[in-house]
C-alpha cells in the first residue's frame, strides 16, 4: 500500500529547486520526515538536497515530537531558534515551535518560496535562473 501511495506522489520541483538555492547560499538544510516506507525517497538524491536527513523510521520518533527536531538540530549543529521548518501540517509546526523553531505552513510552492526567501534574506532568483 505504501509503495502504491508513494508512486502517486508528485515531486514538487519548485520546492526542490528552492532547497538547492538555499544550500547554494550556504544555509544548512535538513529533511525531517515521518517515513512512508523504504522507497519513499527513491526518486530524489537525499545527499544532494540535504545536509542531514532525519527519517522517523530510522530515529524511532515521529513529528510532531520535539525529539525529532532536537535530533535534526543536533546533526546540523545549530540551535532550534536558528531554524526554520517548512511543513504542510500545522501540528508539526506547533511541535517545532515548542523548541523555538520558526515555522512556515506550506500550501503552495509560490507562497512558501516567497516566505522562506524573505525569512532567510535570500535574493529573488534572476529571470534567467527561473
Coordinates of N, CA, C and O in Angstrom, one line a residue:
X1 N 0.8 -1.2 0.0 CA 0.0 0.0 0.0 C 0.9 1.3 0.0 O 0.6 2.2 -0.7
X2 N 1.9 1.3 0.8 CA 2.8 2.5 0.9 C 3.5 2.7 -0.5 O 3.7 3.8 -0.9
X3 N 3.9 1.6 -1.1 CA 4.6 1.8 -2.4 C 3.6 2.4 -3.4 O 4.0 3.2 -4.2
X4 N 2.4 1.9 -3.4 CA 1.4 2.5 -4.3 C 1.1 3.9 -4.0 O 1.0 4.7 -4.9
X5 N 1.0 4.3 -2.8 CA 0.8 5.7 -2.4 C 2.0 6.6 -2.9 O 1.8 7.6 -3.5
X6 N 3.2 6.1 -2.6 CA 4.4 6.8 -3.0 C 4.5 7.0 -4.5 O 5.0 8.0 -5.0
X7 N 4.1 6.0 -5.3 CA 4.1 6.1 -6.7 C 3.2 7.2 -7.3 O 3.5 7.7 -8.3
X8 N 2.2 7.6 -6.5 CA 1.3 8.6 -6.9 C 1.6 10.0 -6.4 O 1.0 11.0 -6.7
X9 N 2.7 10.1 -5.6 CA 3.1 11.4 -5.1 C 3.9 12.1 -6.1 O 4.8 11.6 -6.7
X10 N 3.5 13.4 -6.3 CA 4.2 14.2 -7.3 C 5.4 14.9 -6.7 O 5.3 15.4 -5.5
X11 N 6.5 15.0 -7.3 CA 7.6 15.8 -6.8 C 7.3 17.2 -7.0 O 6.8 17.6 -8.1
X12 N 7.5 18.1 -6.0 CA 7.3 19.5 -6.1 C 8.6 20.2 -6.6 O 9.4 20.6 -5.8
X13 N 8.8 20.2 -7.9 CA 10.0 20.7 -8.4 C 10.4 22.1 -8.0 O 11.6 22.4 -7.8
X14 N 9.5 23.1 -7.9 CA 9.9 24.4 -7.5 C 10.4 24.3 -6.0 O 11.4 25.1 -5.7
X15 N 9.9 23.5 -5.2 CA 10.4 23.4 -3.8 C 11.7 22.7 -3.8 O 12.6 23.1 -3.0
X16 N 11.9 21.7 -4.6 CA 13.3 21.1 -4.7 C 14.3 22.1 -5.2 O 15.4 22.2 -4.7
X17 N 13.9 22.9 -6.2 CA 14.8 24.0 -6.6 C 15.1 25.0 -5.5 O 16.3 25.4 -5.4
X18 N 14.1 25.3 -4.7 CA 14.3 26.2 -3.6 C 15.4 25.6 -2.6 O 16.2 26.3 -2.1
X19 N 15.2 24.3 -2.3 CA 16.2 23.7 -1.4 C 17.6 23.8 -2.0 O 18.6 24.2 -1.3
X20 N 17.7 23.6 -3.3 CA 19.1 23.7 -3.9 C 19.6 25.2 -3.8 O 20.8 25.4 -3.5
X21 N 18.7 26.1 -4.0 CA 19.2 27.6 -3.9 C 19.6 27.9 -2.4 O 20.5 28.6 -2.2
X22 N 18.8 27.4 -1.5 CA 19.1 27.6 -0.1 C 20.5 27.1 0.3 O 21.4 27.7 0.9
X23 N 20.7 25.8 -0.1 CA 22.1 25.2 0.2 C 23.2 25.9 -0.6 O 24.3 26.1 0.0
X24 N 22.9 26.4 -1.8 CA 23.9 27.1 -2.6 C 24.3 28.4 -1.9 O 25.4 28.9 -2.0
X25 N 23.3 29.0 -1.1 CA 23.6 30.2 -0.4 C 24.3 29.9 0.9 O 24.6 30.9 1.7
X26 N 24.6 28.7 1.2 CA 25.4 28.3 2.4 C 24.6 28.1 3.6 O 25.1 28.0 4.7
X27 N 23.3 27.9 3.5 CA 22.4 27.6 4.6 C 22.2 26.1 4.7 O 21.8 25.5 3.7
X28 N 22.6 25.5 5.9 CA 22.4 24.1 6.0 C 20.9 23.7 6.0 O 20.1 24.4 6.5
X29 N 20.6 22.6 5.4 CA 19.2 22.1 5.2 C 19.1 20.7 5.7 O 19.9 19.8 5.3
X30 N 18.0 20.4 6.5 CA 17.7 19.1 6.9 C 16.4 18.7 6.4 O 15.5 19.5 6.3
X31 N 16.2 17.4 6.1 CA 14.9 16.8 5.9 C 14.5 16.1 7.2 O 15.3 15.3 7.7
X32 N 13.4 16.5 7.7 CA 12.8 15.8 8.8 C 11.5 15.2 8.4 O 10.6 16.0 8.0
X33 N 11.4 13.9 8.4 CA 10.2 13.3 7.7 C 9.7 12.1 8.5 O 10.5 11.3 9.0
X34 N 8.4 12.0 8.6 CA 7.7 10.8 9.0 C 7.7 9.9 7.8 O 7.2 10.2 6.8
X35 N 8.4 8.7 7.9 CA 8.6 7.9 6.8 C 7.3 7.2 6.3 O 6.4 6.9 7.0
X36 N 7.4 7.0 5.0 CA 6.3 6.3 4.3 C 6.8 5.1 3.6 O 6.4 4.7 2.5
X37 N 7.7 4.4 4.3 CA 8.3 3.1 3.7 C 9.6 3.3 3.2 O 10.1 4.5 3.0
X38 N 10.3 2.3 2.8 CA 11.7 2.2 2.3 C 11.9 3.0 1.0 O 12.9 3.6 0.8
X39 N 10.9 3.0 0.1 CA 11.1 3.6 -1.2 C 10.6 5.0 -1.3 O 10.5 5.6 -2.4
X40 N 10.1 5.6 -0.3 CA 9.5 6.9 -0.3 C 10.4 8.0 -1.0 O 9.9 8.8 -1.7
X41 N 11.7 7.9 -0.8 CA 12.6 8.9 -1.3 C 13.5 8.4 -2.5 O 14.5 9.0 -2.8
X42 N 13.1 7.3 -3.1 CA 13.9 6.7 -4.1 C 14.0 7.6 -5.4 O 14.9 7.4 -6.2
X43 N 13.1 8.5 -5.6 CA 13.2 9.4 -6.8 C 14.0 10.6 -6.6 O 14.2 11.4 -7.5
X44 N 14.6 10.8 -5.4 CA 15.4 12.0 -5.2 C 16.7 11.6 -4.5 O 16.8 10.5 -3.9
X45 N 17.7 12.4 -4.7 CA 19.0 12.2 -4.1 C 19.1 13.0 -2.8 O 19.3 14.2 -2.8
X46 N 18.8 12.3 -1.7 CA 18.8 13.0 -0.4 C 20.1 13.6 -0.1 O 20.2 14.7 0.5
X47 N 21.3 13.0 -0.4 CA 22.6 13.6 -0.2 C 22.8 14.9 -1.0 O 23.5 15.8 -0.5
X48 N 22.3 14.9 -2.2 CA 22.4 16.1 -3.0 C 21.6 17.3 -2.4 O 22.0 18.4 -2.5
X49 N 20.4 17.0 -1.9 CA 19.5 18.0 -1.5 C 19.7 18.5 0.0 O 19.4 19.6 0.3
X50 N 20.1 17.6 0.8 CA 20.1 17.8 2.3 C 21.4 17.6 2.9 O 22.1 16.6 2.6
X51 N 21.8 18.4 3.9 CA 23.0 18.2 4.7 C 22.7 17.0 5.6 O 23.6 16.2 5.9
X52 N 21.5 16.9 6.1 CA 21.1 15.9 7.1 C 19.7 15.4 6.7 O 18.8 16.2 6.3
X53 N 19.5 14.1 6.9 CA 18.1 13.5 6.8 C 17.8 12.8 8.1 O 18.5 12.0 8.5
X54 N 16.7 13.2 8.6 CA 16.2 12.6 9.9 C 14.8 12.0 9.6 O 13.8 12.7 9.4
X55 N 14.8 10.7 9.4 CA 13.7 9.9 9.0 C 13.1 9.2 10.2 O 13.9 8.5 10.9
X56 N 11.8 9.3 10.4 CA 11.2 8.8 11.7 C 11.5 7.3 11.9 O 11.8 6.9 13.0
X57 N 11.5 6.5 10.8 CA 11.7 5.1 11.0 C 13.1 4.7 11.4 O 13.4 3.7 12.0
X58 N 14.0 5.6 11.1 CA 15.4 5.4 11.4 C 15.8 5.9 12.8 O 16.7 5.4 13.5
X59 N 15.1 6.9 13.3 CA 15.4 7.5 14.6 C 14.4 7.1 15.7 O 14.6 7.4 16.9
X60 N 13.3 6.5 15.3 CA 12.4 5.9 16.3 C 11.4 6.9 17.0 O 10.9 6.7 18.0
X61 N 11.3 8.1 16.3 CA 10.4 9.1 16.9 C 9.8 9.9 15.7 O 10.5 10.0 14.6
X62 N 8.6 10.3 15.8 CA 7.9 10.9 14.7 C 7.5 12.4 15.0 O 7.4 12.8 16.1
X63 N 7.4 13.2 13.9 CA 6.8 14.5 14.0 C 5.4 14.4 14.6 O 4.7 13.5 14.2
X64 N 4.9 15.2 15.4 CA 5.5 16.5 15.9 C 6.3 16.4 17.2 O 6.5 17.4 17.9
X65 N 6.8 15.2 17.6 CA 7.6 15.1 18.8 C 8.8 16.1 18.7 O 9.5 16.2 17.7
X66 N 9.0 16.8 19.8 CA 10.1 17.7 19.9 C 11.5 17.0 19.7 O 12.4 17.5 19.2
X67 N 11.5 15.7 20.0 CA 12.8 15.0 20.0 C 13.3 14.8 18.5 O 14.5 14.9 18.3
X68 N 12.4 14.7 17.6 CA 12.9 14.5 16.2 C 13.5 15.9 15.7 O 14.5 15.9 15.0
X69 N 13.0 17.0 16.2 CA 13.5 18.3 15.8 C 14.9 18.5 16.5 O 15.8 19.1 16.0
X70 N 15.0 18.0 17.8 CA 16.2 18.1 18.5 C 17.3 17.3 17.8 O 18.5 17.8 17.7
X71 N 17.0 16.2 17.3 CA 17.9 15.3 16.6 C 18.4 16.1 15.3 O 19.6 16.1 15.0
X72 N 17.5 16.7 14.6 CA 17.9 17.4 13.4 C 18.8 18.6 13.7 O 19.8 18.8 13.0
X73 N 18.4 19.3 14.7 CA 19.2 20.5 15.1 C 20.6 20.0 15.5 O 21.6 20.7 15.1
X74 N 20.7 19.0 16.3 CA 22.0 18.5 16.8 C 22.8 18.0 15.6 O 24.0 18.4 15.5
X75 N 22.3 17.3 14.7 CA 23.0 16.8 13.5 C 23.5 18.0 12.6 O 24.5 17.9 12.0
X76 N 22.7 19.1 12.5 CA 23.1 20.2 11.7 C 24.1 21.1 12.5 O 24.7 21.9 11.9
X77 N 24.1 21.0 13.8 CA 25.0 21.8 14.6 C 24.5 23.2 14.8 O 25.2 24.1 14.9
X78 N 23.1 23.3 14.9 CA 22.5 24.6 15.0 C 21.5 24.6 16.2 O 21.0 23.6 16.5
X79 N 21.3 25.8 16.8 CA 20.3 25.9 17.8 C 18.9 26.0 17.2 O 18.7 26.5 16.1
X80 N 17.9 25.4 17.9 CA 16.5 25.5 17.4 C 16.0 26.9 17.0 O 15.4 27.1 16.0
X81 N 16.4 27.9 17.7 CA 16.0 29.3 17.4 C 16.7 29.8 16.2 O 16.3 30.9 15.7
X82 N 17.6 29.1 15.6 CA 18.2 29.4 14.3 C 17.6 28.7 13.1 O 18.1 28.8 12.0
X83 N 16.6 27.9 13.4 CA 16.0 27.0 12.4 C 14.7 27.5 11.9 O 13.9 28.2 12.5
X84 N 14.4 27.1 10.7 CA 13.1 27.3 10.0 C 12.6 26.0 9.5 O 13.3 25.2 8.9
X85 N 11.3 25.7 9.9 CA 10.7 24.4 9.4 C 9.6 24.7 8.5 O 8.7 25.6 8.7
X86 N 9.6 24.1 7.3 CA 8.5 24.2 6.3 C 7.8 22.8 6.4 O 8.4 21.8 6.2
X87 N 6.5 22.9 6.7 CA 5.7 21.7 6.8 C 4.3 22.0 6.3 O 3.8 23.1 6.5
X88 N 3.6 20.9 5.8 CA 2.2 21.1 5.3 C 1.2 20.8 6.4 O 0.0 20.9 6.1
X89 N 1.7 20.4 7.6 CA 0.8 20.1 8.7 C 1.0 21.0 9.8 O 2.1 21.0 10.4
X90 N 0.0 21.8 10.2 CA 0.2 22.8 11.3 C 0.6 22.1 12.6 O 1.4 22.7 13.3
X91 N 0.1 21.0 12.9 CA 0.5 20.4 14.2 C 2.0 20.1 14.3 O 2.6 20.1 15.3
X92 N 2.7 19.8 13.1 CA 4.1 19.6 13.1 C 4.8 20.9 13.4 O 5.9 20.9 14.1
X93 N 4.3 22.0 12.9 CA 4.9 23.3 13.2 C 4.7 23.7 14.7 O 5.7 24.3 15.3
X94 N 3.6 23.3 15.3 CA 3.4 23.6 16.7 C 4.4 22.9 17.5 O 5.0 23.4 18.5
X95 N 4.7 21.6 17.2 CA 5.7 20.8 18.0 C 7.0 21.4 17.9 O 7.8 21.6 18.9
X96 N 7.4 21.9 16.7 CA 8.7 22.5 16.5 C 8.8 23.9 17.2 O 9.8 24.2 17.8
X97 N 7.7 24.6 17.2 CA 7.7 25.9 17.8 C 8.0 25.8 19.3 O 8.5 26.7 19.9
X98 N 7.6 24.7 19.9 CA 7.9 24.5 21.4 C 9.4 24.5 21.7 O 9.8 24.7 22.8
X99 N 10.2 24.3 20.7 CA 11.6 24.4 20.8 C 12.2 25.7 20.4 O 13.4 26.0 20.5
X100 N 11.4 26.6 19.8 CA 11.8 27.9 19.3 C 12.1 27.9 17.8 O 12.6 28.9 17.3
X101 N 11.7 26.8 17.1 CA 11.8 26.8 15.7 C 10.7 27.6 15.0 O 9.6 27.4 15.3
X102 N 11.1 28.4 14.1 CA 10.1 29.2 13.3 C 9.5 28.3 12.2 O 10.2 27.5 11.6
X103 N 8.2 28.4 12.1 CA 7.5 27.5 11.1 C 6.9 28.3 10.0 O 6.4 29.4 10.2
X104 N 6.8 27.6 8.9 CA 6.1 28.1 7.7 C 5.2 27.0 7.2 O 5.6 25.9 6.9
X105 N 3.9 27.3 7.2 CA 2.9 26.4 6.8 C 2.9 26.4 5.2 O 2.5 27.4 4.6
X106 N 3.2 25.2 4.6 CA 3.3 25.1 3.2 C 1.9 24.8 2.6 O 1.3 23.8 3.0
X107 N 1.5 25.6 1.7 CA 0.3 25.3 0.9 C 0.6 25.3 -0.6 O 0.2 24.4 -1.3
X108 N 1.3 26.3 -1.1 CA 1.7 26.3 -2.5 C 3.2 26.7 -2.6 O 3.7 27.4 -1.7
X109 N 3.9 26.2 -3.6 CA 5.3 26.5 -3.7 C 5.5 28.0 -3.9 O 6.4 28.5 -3.2
X110 N 4.7 28.6 -4.7 CA 4.9 30.0 -4.9 C 4.9 30.8 -3.6 O 5.7 31.6 -3.3
X111 N 3.9 30.5 -2.7 CA 3.7 31.2 -1.5 C 4.9 30.9 -0.5 O 5.5 31.8 0.1
X112 N 5.2 29.6 -0.4 CA 6.2 29.2 0.5 C 7.6 29.7 0.1 O 8.3 30.2 1.0
X113 N 7.9 29.6 -1.1 CA 9.2 30.1 -1.6 C 9.4 31.6 -1.2 O 10.4 32.0 -0.8
X114 N 8.3 32.4 -1.4 CA 8.4 33.8 -1.1 C 8.7 34.1 0.4 O 9.5 34.9 0.8
X115 N 7.9 33.3 1.2 CA 8.0 33.5 2.7 C 9.4 33.0 3.1 O 10.1 33.7 3.9
X116 N 9.9 31.9 2.7 CA 11.2 31.4 3.1 C 12.3 32.3 2.6 O 13.2 32.6 3.3
X117 N 12.2 32.8 1.4 CA 13.2 33.7 0.8 C 13.3 34.9 1.7 O 14.4 35.4 2.1
X118 N 12.1 35.5 2.1 CA 12.1 36.7 3.0 C 12.7 36.4 4.4 O 13.5 37.1 4.9
X119 N 12.3 35.2 5.0 CA 12.8 34.9 6.3 C 14.3 34.6 6.3 O 15.0 34.9 7.3
X120 N 14.8 34.1 5.2 CA 16.3 33.8 5.2 C 17.1 34.9 4.5 O 18.3 34.8 4.4
X121 N 16.4 36.0 4.1 CA 17.0 37.1 3.5 C 17.8 36.7 2.2 O 18.9 37.2 2.0
X122 N 17.2 35.9 1.4 CA 17.8 35.4 0.2 C 17.3 36.3 -1.0 O 16.1 36.7 -1.0
X123 N 18.1 36.5 -1.9 CA 17.7 37.3 -3.1 C 16.7 36.5 -3.9 O 16.7 35.3 -4.0
X124 N 15.8 37.2 -4.6 CA 14.9 36.6 -5.6 C 15.8 36.0 -6.7 O 16.8 36.6 -7.1
X125 N 15.4 34.9 -7.3 CA 16.2 34.4 -8.4 C 16.1 35.3 -9.6 O 15.1 36.0 -9.8
X126 N 17.1 35.3 -10.4 CA 17.1 36.2 -11.6 C 16.2 35.6 -12.6 O 15.8 34.4 -12.5
X127 N 15.7 36.4 -13.5 CA 14.8 35.9 -14.6 C 15.4 34.7 -15.3 O 14.8 33.7 -15.7
X128 N 16.7 34.8 -15.6 CA 17.4 33.8 -16.3 C 17.5 32.5 -15.5 O 17.6 31.4 -16.1
X129 N 17.5 32.6 -14.2 CA 17.6 31.4 -13.3 C 16.3 30.8 -13.0 O 16.3 29.7 -12.4
X130 N 15.2 31.3 -13.4 CA 13.9 30.7 -13.1 C 13.5 29.6 -14.0 O 14.0 29.4 -15.1

